[in-house]
CSV table of C-alpha atoms in Angstrom, one decimal:
chain,number,residue,atom,x,y,z
A,39,MET,CA,-159.0,-60.0,-15.9
A,40,VAL,CA,-162.3,-61.5,-16.9
A,41,VAL,CA,-162.3,-64.3,-19.5
A,42,ASP,CA,-165.2,-66.0,-21.2
A,43,PHE,CA,-165.0,-69.8,-21.6
A,44,ASP,CA,-167.0,-71.3,-24.5
A,45,GLY,CA,-165.5,-70.1,-27.8
A,46,THR,CA,-162.8,-68.1,-26.0
A,47,VAL,CA,-160.8,-70.5,-23.8
A,48,THR,CA,-162.1,-73.2,-26.1
A,49,GLN,CA,-161.8,-72.7,-29.8
A,50,GLU,CA,-165.3,-73.9,-30.5
A,51,ASP,CA,-168.4,-73.2,-28.4
A,52,LEU,CA,-168.8,-76.5,-26.6
A,53,LEU,CA,-172.1,-75.3,-25.0
A,54,ASP,CA,-173.7,-74.9,-28.4
A,55,THR,CA,-172.2,-78.2,-29.7
A,56,ILE,CA,-173.4,-80.2,-26.7
A,57,ALA,CA,-176.9,-78.8,-26.9
A,58,SER,CA,-177.1,-79.6,-30.6
A,59,LYS,CA,-175.4,-83.0,-30.5
A,60,PHE,CA,-176.9,-84.4,-27.3
A,61,GLY,CA,-180.2,-82.5,-27.3
A,62,ASP,CA,-182.7,-81.8,-30.1
A,63,PRO,CA,-181.1,-80.1,-33.1
A,64,VAL,CA,-184.5,-78.7,-34.2
A,65,VAL,CA,-185.1,-77.1,-30.9
A,66,TYR,CA,-181.5,-75.9,-30.8
A,67,GLN,CA,-181.9,-74.1,-34.2
A,68,GLU,CA,-185.2,-72.7,-33.3
A,69,VAL,CA,-184.0,-70.9,-30.2
A,70,GLU,CA,-180.7,-69.9,-31.7
A,71,ASP,CA,-182.7,-68.2,-34.5
A,72,GLY,CA,-184.7,-66.5,-31.8
A,73,LEU,CA,-181.6,-65.2,-30.1
A,74,ASP,CA,-180.1,-64.0,-33.4
A,75,GLU,CA,-183.4,-62.2,-34.3
A,76,GLY,CA,-183.7,-60.6,-30.8
A,77,THR,CA,-187.0,-62.3,-30.0
A,78,MET,CA,-185.7,-64.6,-27.3
A,79,PRO,CA,-183.5,-63.8,-24.3
A,80,LEU,CA,-180.3,-65.8,-23.7
A,81,ARG,CA,-181.7,-67.3,-20.4
A,82,GLU,CA,-184.7,-68.8,-22.2
A,83,VAL,CA,-182.5,-70.0,-25.1
A,84,ILE,CA,-180.1,-72.0,-22.8
A,85,THR,CA,-182.9,-73.4,-20.7
A,86,ARG,CA,-184.8,-74.7,-23.8
A,87,GLU,CA,-181.6,-76.0,-25.5
A,88,PHE,CA,-180.8,-78.2,-22.6
A,89,GLU,CA,-184.2,-79.5,-21.7
A,90,PRO,CA,-184.0,-82.2,-24.4
A,91,VAL,CA,-180.5,-83.4,-23.3
A,92,ARG,CA,-180.8,-86.7,-21.5
A,93,LYS,CA,-177.3,-88.2,-21.7
A,94,PRO,CA,-175.6,-88.9,-18.4
A,95,LEU,CA,-173.3,-86.1,-17.4
A,96,GLU,CA,-170.2,-88.4,-17.2
A,97,GLU,CA,-170.8,-89.5,-20.8
A,98,VAL,CA,-171.0,-85.9,-22.0
A,99,VAL,CA,-167.9,-85.0,-20.0
A,100,SER,CA,-166.0,-87.9,-21.5
A,101,TRP,CA,-167.0,-86.8,-25.0
A,102,GLU,CA,-165.9,-83.2,-24.4
A,103,LEU,CA,-162.5,-84.1,-23.0
A,104,GLU,CA,-161.8,-86.1,-26.1
A,105,THR,CA,-163.1,-83.4,-28.4
A,106,VAL,CA,-162.1,-80.0,-26.8
A,107,ASN,CA,-159.6,-77.7,-28.5
A,108,ILE,CA,-158.1,-75.2,-26.1
A,109,ARG,CA,-157.0,-71.9,-27.6
A,110,PRO,CA,-153.2,-71.8,-27.7
A,111,GLY,CA,-151.4,-70.1,-24.8
A,112,PHE,CA,-154.3,-70.2,-22.3
A,113,ARG,CA,-152.5,-72.0,-19.5
A,114,GLU,CA,-149.4,-69.8,-19.9
A,115,PHE,CA,-151.6,-66.7,-20.0
A,116,VAL,CA,-153.2,-67.6,-16.7
A,117,GLU,CA,-150.0,-68.6,-15.0
A,118,SER,CA,-148.2,-65.4,-16.0
A,119,ALA,CA,-151.1,-63.3,-14.8
A,120,LEU,CA,-151.3,-65.0,-11.5
A,121,GLU,CA,-147.5,-64.6,-11.0
A,122,ARG,CA,-147.9,-60.9,-11.5
A,123,GLY,CA,-150.6,-60.9,-8.8
A,124,ASP,CA,-153.5,-60.2,-11.2
A,125,ARG,CA,-156.9,-61.6,-10.4
A,126,VAL,CA,-158.1,-63.9,-13.2
A,127,VAL,CA,-161.7,-64.9,-13.4
A,128,ILE,CA,-163.4,-67.2,-15.9
A,129,VAL,CA,-167.0,-66.2,-16.4
A,130,SER,CA,-169.4,-68.3,-18.4
A,131,SER,CA,-173.0,-68.8,-19.2
A,132,GLY,CA,-172.2,-72.5,-19.3
A,133,PHE,CA,-172.0,-74.9,-16.4
A,134,HIS,CA,-169.5,-75.7,-13.7
A,135,GLU,CA,-170.0,-79.4,-14.3
A,136,LEU,CA,-168.8,-79.1,-17.9
A,137,ILE,CA,-166.1,-76.5,-17.4
A,138,GLU,CA,-164.3,-77.8,-14.3
A,139,PRO,CA,-163.2,-81.1,-15.9
A,140,ILE,CA,-161.6,-79.3,-18.8
A,141,LEU,CA,-159.7,-76.9,-16.5
A,142,GLU,CA,-158.5,-79.8,-14.4
A,143,HIS,CA,-157.5,-81.7,-17.6
A,144,GLU,CA,-155.5,-78.6,-18.7
A,145,GLY,CA,-153.9,-78.2,-15.2
A,146,VAL,CA,-155.4,-74.7,-14.7
A,147,GLU,CA,-156.6,-73.6,-11.3
A,148,VAL,CA,-158.5,-70.3,-11.6
A,149,GLU,CA,-161.6,-68.6,-10.1
A,150,LEU,CA,-164.7,-69.7,-12.0
A,151,HIS,CA,-168.2,-68.1,-12.2
A,152,ALA,CA,-170.7,-70.1,-14.1
A,153,ASN,CA,-174.2,-71.6,-13.9
A,154,ARG,CA,-174.8,-75.2,-12.8
A,155,VAL,CA,-176.9,-78.0,-14.2
A,156,ASP,CA,-179.0,-80.8,-12.9
A,157,PRO,CA,-178.4,-83.5,-15.5
A,158,ARG,CA,-181.7,-85.3,-14.9
A,159,PRO,CA,-182.6,-88.3,-17.1
A,160,ASP,CA,-185.8,-86.7,-18.2
A,161,GLY,CA,-183.9,-83.6,-19.4
A,162,TRP,CA,-181.1,-81.3,-18.0
A,163,ARG,CA,-182.3,-78.4,-15.9
A,164,VAL,CA,-180.2,-75.2,-15.7
A,165,LEU,CA,-179.6,-73.9,-12.2
A,166,TRP,CA,-179.0,-70.2,-12.8
A,167,GLN,CA,-176.3,-68.5,-10.7
A,168,TYR,CA,-176.7,-65.0,-12.2
A,169,ALA,CA,-179.5,-62.5,-11.4
A,170,ASP,CA,-182.6,-62.8,-13.5
A,171,SER,CA,-182.0,-59.5,-15.3
A,172,CYS,CA,-179.1,-56.9,-15.5
A,173,PRO,CA,-180.1,-53.3,-15.0
A,174,SER,CA,-178.1,-52.4,-18.1
A,175,CYS,CA,-179.1,-55.0,-20.7
A,176,GLY,CA,-182.2,-56.7,-19.1
A,177,GLU,CA,-180.7,-60.2,-19.5
A,178,SER,CA,-179.2,-62.7,-17.1
A,179,CYS,CA,-175.8,-61.3,-17.5
A,180,LYS,CA,-172.1,-61.5,-16.6
A,181,ARG,CA,-171.7,-57.8,-16.0
A,182,SER,CA,-172.0,-58.2,-12.3
A,183,VAL,CA,-168.8,-60.2,-12.2
A,184,VAL,CA,-167.0,-57.4,-14.1
A,185,GLU,CA,-168.3,-54.9,-11.6
A,186,GLU,CA,-166.6,-56.7,-8.8
A,187,PHE,CA,-163.3,-55.4,-10.3
A,188,ALA,CA,-164.5,-51.7,-9.9
A,189,GLY,CA,-161.6,-49.7,-8.5
A,190,ASP,CA,-158.9,-51.7,-10.3
A,191,ASP,CA,-156.6,-49.6,-12.6
A,192,GLU,CA,-157.9,-51.4,-15.7
A,193,ILE,CA,-160.6,-54.0,-16.2
A,194,VAL,CA,-159.6,-56.4,-19.1
A,195,TYR,CA,-162.3,-58.5,-20.7
A,196,VAL,CA,-161.7,-61.4,-23.2
A,197,GLY,CA,-164.7,-62.8,-25.1
A,198,ASP,CA,-166.3,-64.0,-28.3
A,199,GLY,CA,-170.0,-64.0,-28.3
A,200,TYR,CA,-173.5,-62.8,-27.4
A,201,SER,CA,-173.3,-63.4,-23.6
A,202,ASP,CA,-170.1,-61.2,-23.5
A,203,ARG,CA,-171.6,-58.0,-24.9
A,204,CYS,CA,-172.8,-56.2,-21.8
A,205,ALA,CA,-169.8,-57.3,-19.7
A,206,ALA,CA,-167.4,-56.2,-22.4
A,207,GLU,CA,-169.0,-52.7,-22.6
A,208,ALA,CA,-168.5,-52.4,-18.8
A,209,SER,CA,-164.7,-53.1,-19.2
A,210,ASP,CA,-161.8,-50.7,-19.8
A,211,ARG,CA,-160.0,-52.9,-22.3
A,212,VAL,CA,-161.5,-55.6,-24.5
A,213,PHE,CA,-160.0,-58.4,-26.5
A,214,ALA,CA,-162.7,-59.7,-28.8
A,215,THR,CA,-163.1,-62.3,-31.6
A,216,LYS,CA,-166.0,-63.6,-33.7
A,217,GLY,CA,-169.5,-62.4,-32.9
A,218,LEU,CA,-168.4,-60.1,-30.0
A,219,ALA,CA,-165.9,-58.4,-32.3
A,220,ARG,CA,-168.6,-57.8,-35.0
A,221,TYR,CA,-171.0,-56.4,-32.4
A,222,LEU,CA,-168.5,-54.0,-30.8
A,223,GLU,CA,-167.3,-52.8,-34.2
A,224,ALA,CA,-170.9,-52.1,-35.3
A,225,ARG,CA,-171.4,-50.0,-32.2
A,226,GLY,CA,-168.1,-48.2,-32.4
A,227,VAL,CA,-166.8,-49.7,-29.2
A,228,ALA,CA,-163.0,-50.1,-29.1
A,229,PHE,CA,-161.6,-53.6,-28.9
A,230,GLU,CA,-158.4,-55.5,-29.8
A,231,PRO,CA,-158.8,-58.6,-32.0
A,232,PHE,CA,-157.1,-61.8,-31.1
A,233,ASP,CA,-156.5,-65.4,-32.3
A,234,ASP,CA,-154.8,-66.9,-29.3
A,235,PHE,CA,-153.7,-66.1,-25.7
A,236,HIS,CA,-150.1,-65.6,-26.7
A,237,GLN,CA,-151.2,-62.5,-28.5
A,238,ILE,CA,-153.2,-61.2,-25.6
A,239,ALA,CA,-150.3,-61.8,-23.2
A,240,ALA,CA,-147.8,-60.0,-25.4
A,241,ARG,CA,-150.1,-56.9,-25.8
A,242,LEU,CA,-150.7,-56.7,-22.1
A,243,ALA,CA,-147.0,-57.0,-21.4
A,244,SER,CA,-146.3,-54.1,-23.8
């Protein structure tokens, strides 16, 4: 199982919130508009969003731990999957440095694929861990993680947004919400909507 983090494990997209709150909201809106209009790739969007962020990492982590809302049932979902012997991977366009403290706070130990960040005082720099471009979508993409599951009986993907599109289309069964659900519906790609991880666990069990 492959699970997105921001907006999926968390109820709000913390990556967006941090870029807007601690960076430059004008730059943030400009690049988000570029992403929505299809004129700017995700890699450039995230790079530019975080260049104006100058807060110390520990200050941002402290803020997110006080603020984060985890989607109900997440820890139980991971624990039950691991007990069955399933491989569970969190895959994110965000940063290890922001995700790991939340997982530790929630008491969840799980495989994590994400980018890294150098939180420099003159502006945060993204250290990209995914390839520059995916052969399928042309973006710096999560699909390569899904392809590691090739040969499994069923590849399950759980996501919510733009960065999940290509990876979701490469999966056998997709649980989607928010923007990802709208995108898949418009393209006629099958998916199952969800509000929390209790629902996902119940449907997988049945």
